[in-house]
Amino acid sequence: MPIFSEGTVLPAPSRADRKIQSVSRWHCTIHAVRGEGAGTRMQCESKLEMDHQSLQFAQPDVADVVEQAYFKFGWRNEKRHVFDMLVTKASGERVACTVKPTSLLHSKNFLEKMEVVAWWVQEKKFASSVRLLTEADIDQVALHNANINASVNDRDPDAENAVRTVACRLRGAISIKALTDEVGLRERGYRAILQLISKRELQPLRHERTTPQTLIQWKGLQS
């Protein structure tokens, strides 16, 4: 698969406030590169965290995500909580997220502790809100498509413009395969179509896993 970016650029280092624990037999650790261009290194301590990171990066209103973010609280800042993600929206809103499997929600008074942490988050204006994310918040279709989006971060402006030239003349819907054939750039055209879907310039007709048979329509450049 050709790489269309200009030269080889290493991803930016992780901005986490702490390193995740070392891997062990019963502990999953993940390192990933996320974001546009060369991206940024990010860490996860479970597949559930990784999935929620993927979903956040696929949201059009998300401007930034930092993992493993320290929050100091208490009257003398003597206490500390580590949020799995600190999500910043394009509006400036910040959401502090803790990721936890539902099976562990009631372990060691966890929910009561989170109520205290959430109160201090508001008191110190650390974030606009606090969210507790579990596997119940995972939309498997959205996750599948988010992972596809993450695989096409390398830009090919010429191919994207070729897709726009064809797609802007569309009347109604067309399958991804048919549009790829009309563009005529084979793999480059297919990847460019996926890139424009992730940018919401092309929109699937239905909420479904993206495949070559998925029907899409032209929405145009978003302001």
mmCIF file of C-alpha atoms in Angstrom:
data_model
loop_
_atom_site.group_PDB
_atom_site.id
_atom_site.type_symbol
_atom_site.label_atom_id
_atom_site.label_comp_id
_atom_site.label_asym_id
_atom_site.label_seq_id
_atom_site.Cartn_x
_atom_site.Cartn_y
_atom_site.Cartn_z
ATOM 1 C CA MET A 1 0.000 0.000 0.000
ATOM 2 C CA PRO A 2 1.600 3.334 -1.005
ATOM 3 C CA ILE A 3 2.140 6.030 1.574
ATOM 4 C CA PHE A 4 1.059 9.459 0.353
ATOM 5 C CA SER A 5 2.331 11.585 3.236
ATOM 6 C CA GLU A 6 5.413 13.705 2.626
ATOM 7 C CA GLY A 7 8.351 11.843 4.127
ATOM 8 C CA THR A 8 8.504 9.824 7.327
ATOM 9 C CA VAL A 9 7.457 11.674 10.481
ATOM 10 C CA LEU A 10 7.406 10.046 13.906
ATOM 11 C CA PRO A 11 4.286 10.470 16.057
ATOM 12 C CA ALA A 12 4.310 12.944 18.924
ATOM 13 C CA PRO A 13 4.994 11.457 22.380
ATOM 14 C CA SER A 14 2.159 10.546 24.706
ATOM 15 C CA ARG A 15 0.825 13.397 26.860
ATOM 16 C CA ALA A 16 -0.346 11.065 29.623
ATOM 17 C CA ASP A 17 0.393 12.184 33.198
ATOM 18 C CA ARG A 18 1.499 8.670 34.099
ATOM 19 C CA LYS A 19 2.737 5.550 32.394
ATOM 20 C CA ILE A 20 0.384 2.599 32.364
ATOM 21 C CA GLN A 21 1.294 -0.475 34.390
ATOM 22 C CA SER A 22 3.625 -3.096 32.985
ATOM 23 C CA VAL A 23 2.016 -5.993 31.172
ATOM 24 C CA SER A 24 1.323 -9.175 33.107
ATOM 25 C CA ARG A 25 -0.541 -12.424 32.581
ATOM 26 C CA TRP A 26 -3.844 -10.914 33.725
ATOM 27 C CA HIS A 27 -3.333 -7.351 32.568
ATOM 28 C CA CYS A 28 -3.824 -5.938 29.056
ATOM 29 C CA THR A 29 -1.775 -2.934 27.936
ATOM 30 C CA ILE A 30 -2.066 -1.222 24.569
ATOM 31 C CA HIS A 31 -0.035 1.423 22.768
ATOM 32 C CA ALA A 32 -1.554 3.109 19.720
ATOM 33 C CA VAL A 33 -0.997 6.089 17.434
ATOM 34 C CA ARG A 34 -4.064 8.259 17.016
ATOM 35 C CA GLY A 35 -5.030 11.496 15.313
ATOM 36 C CA GLU A 36 -4.371 13.021 11.926
ATOM 37 C CA GLY A 37 -0.997 13.267 10.219
ATOM 38 C CA ALA A 38 1.837 11.614 12.132
ATOM 39 C CA GLY A 39 -0.500 11.325 15.123
ATOM 40 C CA THR A 40 0.226 11.029 18.831
ATOM 41 C CA ARG A 41 1.244 7.991 20.855
ATOM 42 C CA MET A 42 -1.458 6.937 23.306
ATOM 43 C CA GLN A 43 -1.714 4.298 26.019
ATOM 44 C CA CYS A 44 -4.562 2.092 27.242
ATOM 45 C CA GLU A 45 -4.864 -0.359 30.104
ATOM 46 C CA SER A 46 -7.645 -2.440 28.551
ATOM 47 C CA LYS A 47 -9.359 -3.157 25.258
ATOM 48 C CA LEU A 48 -12.396 -1.330 26.628
ATOM 49 C CA GLU A 49 -10.299 1.837 27.015
ATOM 50 C CA MET A 50 -8.919 1.379 23.497
ATOM 51 C CA ASP A 51 -12.419 1.042 22.051
ATOM 52 C CA HIS A 52 -13.634 4.195 23.777
ATOM 53 C CA GLN A 53 -10.566 6.082 22.537
ATOM 54 C CA SER A 54 -11.383 4.961 18.998
ATOM 55 C CA LEU A 55 -14.956 6.171 19.325
ATOM 56 C CA GLN A 56 -13.922 9.563 20.674
ATOM 57 C CA PHE A 57 -11.445 10.172 17.861
ATOM 58 C CA ALA A 58 -14.180 9.389 15.327
ATOM 59 C CA GLN A 59 -16.522 12.086 16.675
ATOM 60 C CA PRO A 60 -16.630 15.225 14.491
ATOM 61 C CA ASP A 61 -17.043 17.535 17.499
ATOM 62 C CA VAL A 62 -13.988 16.193 19.381
ATOM 63 C CA ALA A 63 -10.931 18.465 19.131
ATOM 64 C CA ASP A 64 -8.518 16.630 21.446
ATOM 65 C CA VAL A 65 -8.160 13.567 23.667
ATOM 66 C CA VAL A 66 -5.528 13.115 26.396
ATOM 67 C CA GLU A 67 -5.240 9.808 28.208
ATOM 68 C CA GLN A 68 -4.289 9.053 31.839
ATOM 69 C CA ALA A 69 -4.988 12.594 33.091
ATOM 70 C CA TYR A 70 -4.304 13.412 36.756
ATOM 71 C CA PHE A 71 -6.926 15.256 38.772
ATOM 72 C CA LYS A 72 -5.859 16.519 42.200
ATOM 73 C CA PHE A 73 -8.658 17.296 44.623
ATOM 74 C CA GLY A 74 -9.501 17.772 48.271
ATOM 75 C CA TRP A 75 -9.193 20.916 50.392
ATOM 76 C CA ARG A 76 -5.394 20.693 50.198
ATOM 77 C CA ASN A 77 -5.148 18.849 46.869
ATOM 78 C CA GLU A 78 -4.096 15.844 48.901
ATOM 79 C CA LYS A 79 -6.127 13.344 46.849
ATOM 80 C CA ARG A 80 -5.701 12.179 43.280
ATOM 81 C CA HIS A 81 -7.790 10.473 40.629
ATOM 82 C CA VAL A 82 -6.614 9.402 37.182
ATOM 83 C CA PHE A 83 -9.156 9.889 34.412
ATOM 84 C CA ASP A 84 -8.753 7.464 31.534
ATOM 85 C CA MET A 85 -9.540 10.227 29.028
ATOM 86 C CA LEU A 86 -9.861 13.986 29.099
ATOM 87 C CA VAL A 87 -11.880 14.888 26.002
ATOM 88 C CA THR A 88 -11.989 18.445 24.670
ATOM 89 C CA LYS A 89 -14.821 19.330 22.293
ATOM 90 C CA ALA A 90 -14.568 21.874 19.487
ATOM 91 C CA SER A 91 -16.834 24.110 21.582
ATOM 92 C CA GLY A 92 -14.224 24.154 24.374
ATOM 93 C CA GLU A 93 -16.251 21.845 26.628
ATOM 94 C CA ARG A 94 -14.071 19.340 28.525
ATOM 95 C CA VAL A 95 -15.363 15.921 29.538
ATOM 96 C CA ALA A 96 -13.449 13.827 32.093
ATOM 97 C CA CYS A 97 -14.032 10.131 31.376
ATOM 98 C CA THR A 98 -13.473 7.067 33.535
ATOM 99 C CA VAL A 99 -13.717 3.703 31.770
ATOM 100 C CA LYS A 100 -14.833 0.701 33.798
ATOM 101 C CA PRO A 101 -16.405 -2.698 33.015
ATOM 102 C CA THR A 102 -19.912 -3.051 34.432
ATOM 103 C CA SER A 103 -18.746 -6.092 36.425
ATOM 104 C CA LEU A 104 -16.455 -3.843 38.491
ATOM 105 C CA LEU A 105 -18.771 -0.884 39.070
ATOM 106 C CA HIS A 106 -19.688 -1.991 42.572
ATOM 107 C CA SER A 107 -16.220 -3.016 43.712
ATOM 108 C CA LYS A 108 -14.810 -1.265 46.804
ATOM 109 C CA ASN A 109 -17.443 1.498 46.879
ATOM 110 C CA PHE A 110 -16.343 2.644 43.421
ATOM 111 C CA LEU A 111 -19.545 4.537 42.575
ATOM 112 C CA GLU A 112 -19.521 6.408 45.883
ATOM 113 C CA LYS A 113 -15.905 7.457 45.250
ATOM 114 C CA MET A 114 -16.785 8.662 41.755
ATOM 115 C CA GLU A 115 -19.598 10.814 43.159
ATOM 116 C CA VAL A 116 -17.051 12.569 45.362
ATOM 117 C CA VAL A 117 -14.601 12.969 42.464
ATOM 118 C CA ALA A 118 -17.350 14.368 40.218
ATOM 119 C CA TRP A 119 -18.276 16.952 42.875
ATOM 120 C CA TRP A 120 -14.673 18.115 43.112
ATOM 121 C CA VAL A 121 -14.355 18.261 39.324
ATOM 122 C CA GLN A 122 -17.172 20.808 39.298
ATOM 123 C CA GLU A 123 -15.828 22.628 42.348
ATOM 124 C CA LYS A 124 -12.371 23.050 40.799
ATOM 125 C CA LYS A 125 -13.691 23.576 37.253
ATOM 126 C CA PHE A 126 -11.380 20.846 36.023
ATOM 127 C CA ALA A 127 -13.924 19.795 33.393
ATOM 128 C CA SER A 128 -17.456 20.603 32.275
ATOM 129 C CA SER A 129 -18.724 17.144 33.167
ATOM 130 C CA VAL A 130 -17.722 13.638 34.235
ATOM 131 C CA ARG A 131 -18.699 10.502 32.343
ATOM 132 C CA LEU A 132 -18.475 6.879 33.409
ATOM 133 C CA LEU A 133 -18.097 4.689 30.319
ATOM 134 C CA THR A 134 -18.666 0.918 30.209
ATOM 135 C CA GLU A 135 -19.072 -1.722 27.525
ATOM 136 C CA ALA A 136 -22.783 -0.814 27.473
ATOM 137 C CA ASP A 137 -21.801 2.507 25.862
ATOM 138 C CA ILE A 138 -20.068 0.810 22.926
ATOM 139 C CA ASP A 139 -21.965 0.899 19.629
ATOM 140 C CA GLN A 140 -20.345 -1.976 17.742
ATOM 141 C CA VAL A 141 -21.251 -0.525 14.330
ATOM 142 C CA ALA A 142 -19.775 2.846 15.248
ATOM 143 C CA LEU A 143 -16.665 1.127 16.661
ATOM 144 C CA HIS A 144 -16.161 -0.909 13.484
ATOM 145 C CA ASN A 145 -16.395 2.245 11.360
ATOM 146 C CA ALA A 146 -14.184 4.230 13.735
ATOM 147 C CA ASN A 147 -11.449 1.621 13.330
ATOM 148 C CA ILE A 148 -11.789 1.868 9.556
ATOM 149 C CA ASN A 149 -11.501 5.667 9.792
ATOM 150 C CA ALA A 150 -8.325 5.312 11.849
ATOM 151 C CA SER A 151 -6.712 3.247 9.086
ATOM 152 C CA VAL A 152 -7.004 6.021 6.458
ATOM 153 C CA ASN A 153 -5.375 8.934 8.299
ATOM 154 C CA ASP A 154 -2.624 9.197 5.693
ATOM 155 C CA ARG A 155 -3.825 11.900 3.311
ATOM 156 C CA ASP A 156 -3.915 11.771 -0.501
ATOM 157 C CA PRO A 157 -5.257 15.229 -1.509
ATOM 158 C CA ASP A 158 -5.216 14.489 -5.255
ATOM 159 C CA ALA A 159 -7.328 11.367 -4.810
ATOM 160 C CA GLU A 160 -9.692 13.156 -2.418
ATOM 161 C CA ASN A 161 -10.219 15.960 -4.933
ATOM 162 C CA ALA A 162 -10.846 13.396 -7.667
ATOM 163 C CA VAL A 163 -13.554 11.817 -5.489
ATOM 164 C CA ARG A 164 -15.079 15.249 -4.809
ATOM 165 C CA THR A 165 -15.192 16.033 -8.519
ATOM 166 C CA VAL A 166 -17.223 12.896 -9.196
ATOM 167 C CA ALA A 167 -19.289 12.871 -5.982
ATOM 168 C CA CYS A 168 -20.492 16.481 -6.192
ATOM 169 C CA ARG A 169 -22.365 15.611 -9.392
ATOM 170 C CA LEU A 170 -24.220 12.726 -7.782
ATOM 171 C CA ARG A 171 -27.987 12.733 -7.649
ATOM 172 C CA GLY A 172 -29.064 10.267 -5.003
ATOM 173 C CA ALA A 173 -27.033 7.433 -3.522
ATOM 174 C CA ILE A 174 -24.238 5.257 -4.877
ATOM 175 C CA SER A 175 -22.319 2.327 -3.436
ATOM 176 C CA ILE A 176 -18.730 2.819 -2.321
ATOM 177 C CA LYS A 177 -17.629 0.258 -4.922
ATOM 178 C CA ALA A 178 -19.481 1.999 -7.760
ATOM 179 C CA LEU A 179 -18.039 5.382 -6.781
ATOM 180 C CA THR A 180 -14.558 3.856 -6.586
ATOM 181 C CA ASP A 181 -14.999 2.520 -10.119
ATOM 182 C CA GLU A 182 -16.183 5.914 -11.397
ATOM 183 C CA VAL A 183 -13.242 7.745 -9.807
ATOM 184 C CA GLY A 184 -10.871 5.265 -11.455
ATOM 185 C CA LEU A 185 -7.990 5.355 -8.970
ATOM 186 C CA ARG A 186 -8.486 1.850 -7.593
ATOM 187 C CA GLU A 187 -7.086 1.541 -4.022
ATOM 188 C CA ARG A 188 -6.281 5.253 -3.823
ATOM 189 C CA GLY A 189 -9.855 6.170 -4.711
ATOM 190 C CA TYR A 190 -11.293 3.690 -2.210
ATOM 191 C CA ARG A 191 -9.152 5.067 0.615
ATOM 192 C CA ALA A 192 -10.025 8.642 -0.358
ATOM 193 C CA ILE A 193 -13.733 7.786 -0.218
ATOM 194 C CA LEU A 194 -13.303 6.378 3.299
ATOM 195 C CA GLN A 195 -11.407 9.528 4.271
ATOM 196 C CA LEU A 196 -14.255 11.749 3.027
ATOM 197 C CA ILE A 197 -16.790 9.595 4.874
ATOM 198 C CA SER A 198 -14.819 10.172 8.078
ATOM 199 C CA LYS A 199 -14.892 13.920 7.344
ATOM 200 C CA ARG A 200 -18.684 13.783 6.774
ATOM 201 C CA GLU A 201 -18.361 15.025 3.182
ATOM 202 C CA LEU A 202 -19.827 11.695 2.125
ATOM 203 C CA GLN A 203 -22.578 10.195 4.262
ATOM 204 C CA PRO A 204 -23.864 6.608 4.473
ATOM 205 C CA LEU A 205 -27.602 6.256 4.036
ATOM 206 C CA ARG A 206 -27.890 3.812 6.947
ATOM 207 C CA HIS A 207 -26.175 3.197 10.252
ATOM 208 C CA GLU A 208 -24.311 0.051 9.279
ATOM 209 C CA ARG A 209 -20.813 -1.395 9.058
ATOM 210 C CA THR A 210 -18.972 0.226 6.175
ATOM 211 C CA THR A 211 -18.359 -2.177 3.266
ATOM 212 C CA PRO A 212 -17.879 -1.713 -0.496
ATOM 213 C CA GLN A 213 -21.660 -2.202 -0.850
ATOM 214 C CA THR A 214 -22.538 0.623 1.581
ATOM 215 C CA LEU A 215 -24.704 3.278 -0.070
ATOM 216 C CA ILE A 216 -23.420 6.835 0.355
ATOM 217 C CA GLN A 217 -24.465 10.311 -0.741
ATOM 218 C CA TRP A 218 -22.638 13.601 -1.237
ATOM 219 C CA LYS A 219 -22.993 16.117 1.586
ATOM 220 C CA GLY A 220 -20.287 18.550 0.506
ATOM 221 C CA LEU A 221 -17.585 20.431 2.390
ATOM 222 C CA GLN A 222 -18.608 21.124 5.969
ATOM 223 C CA SER A 223 -18.218 24.718 7.203
#
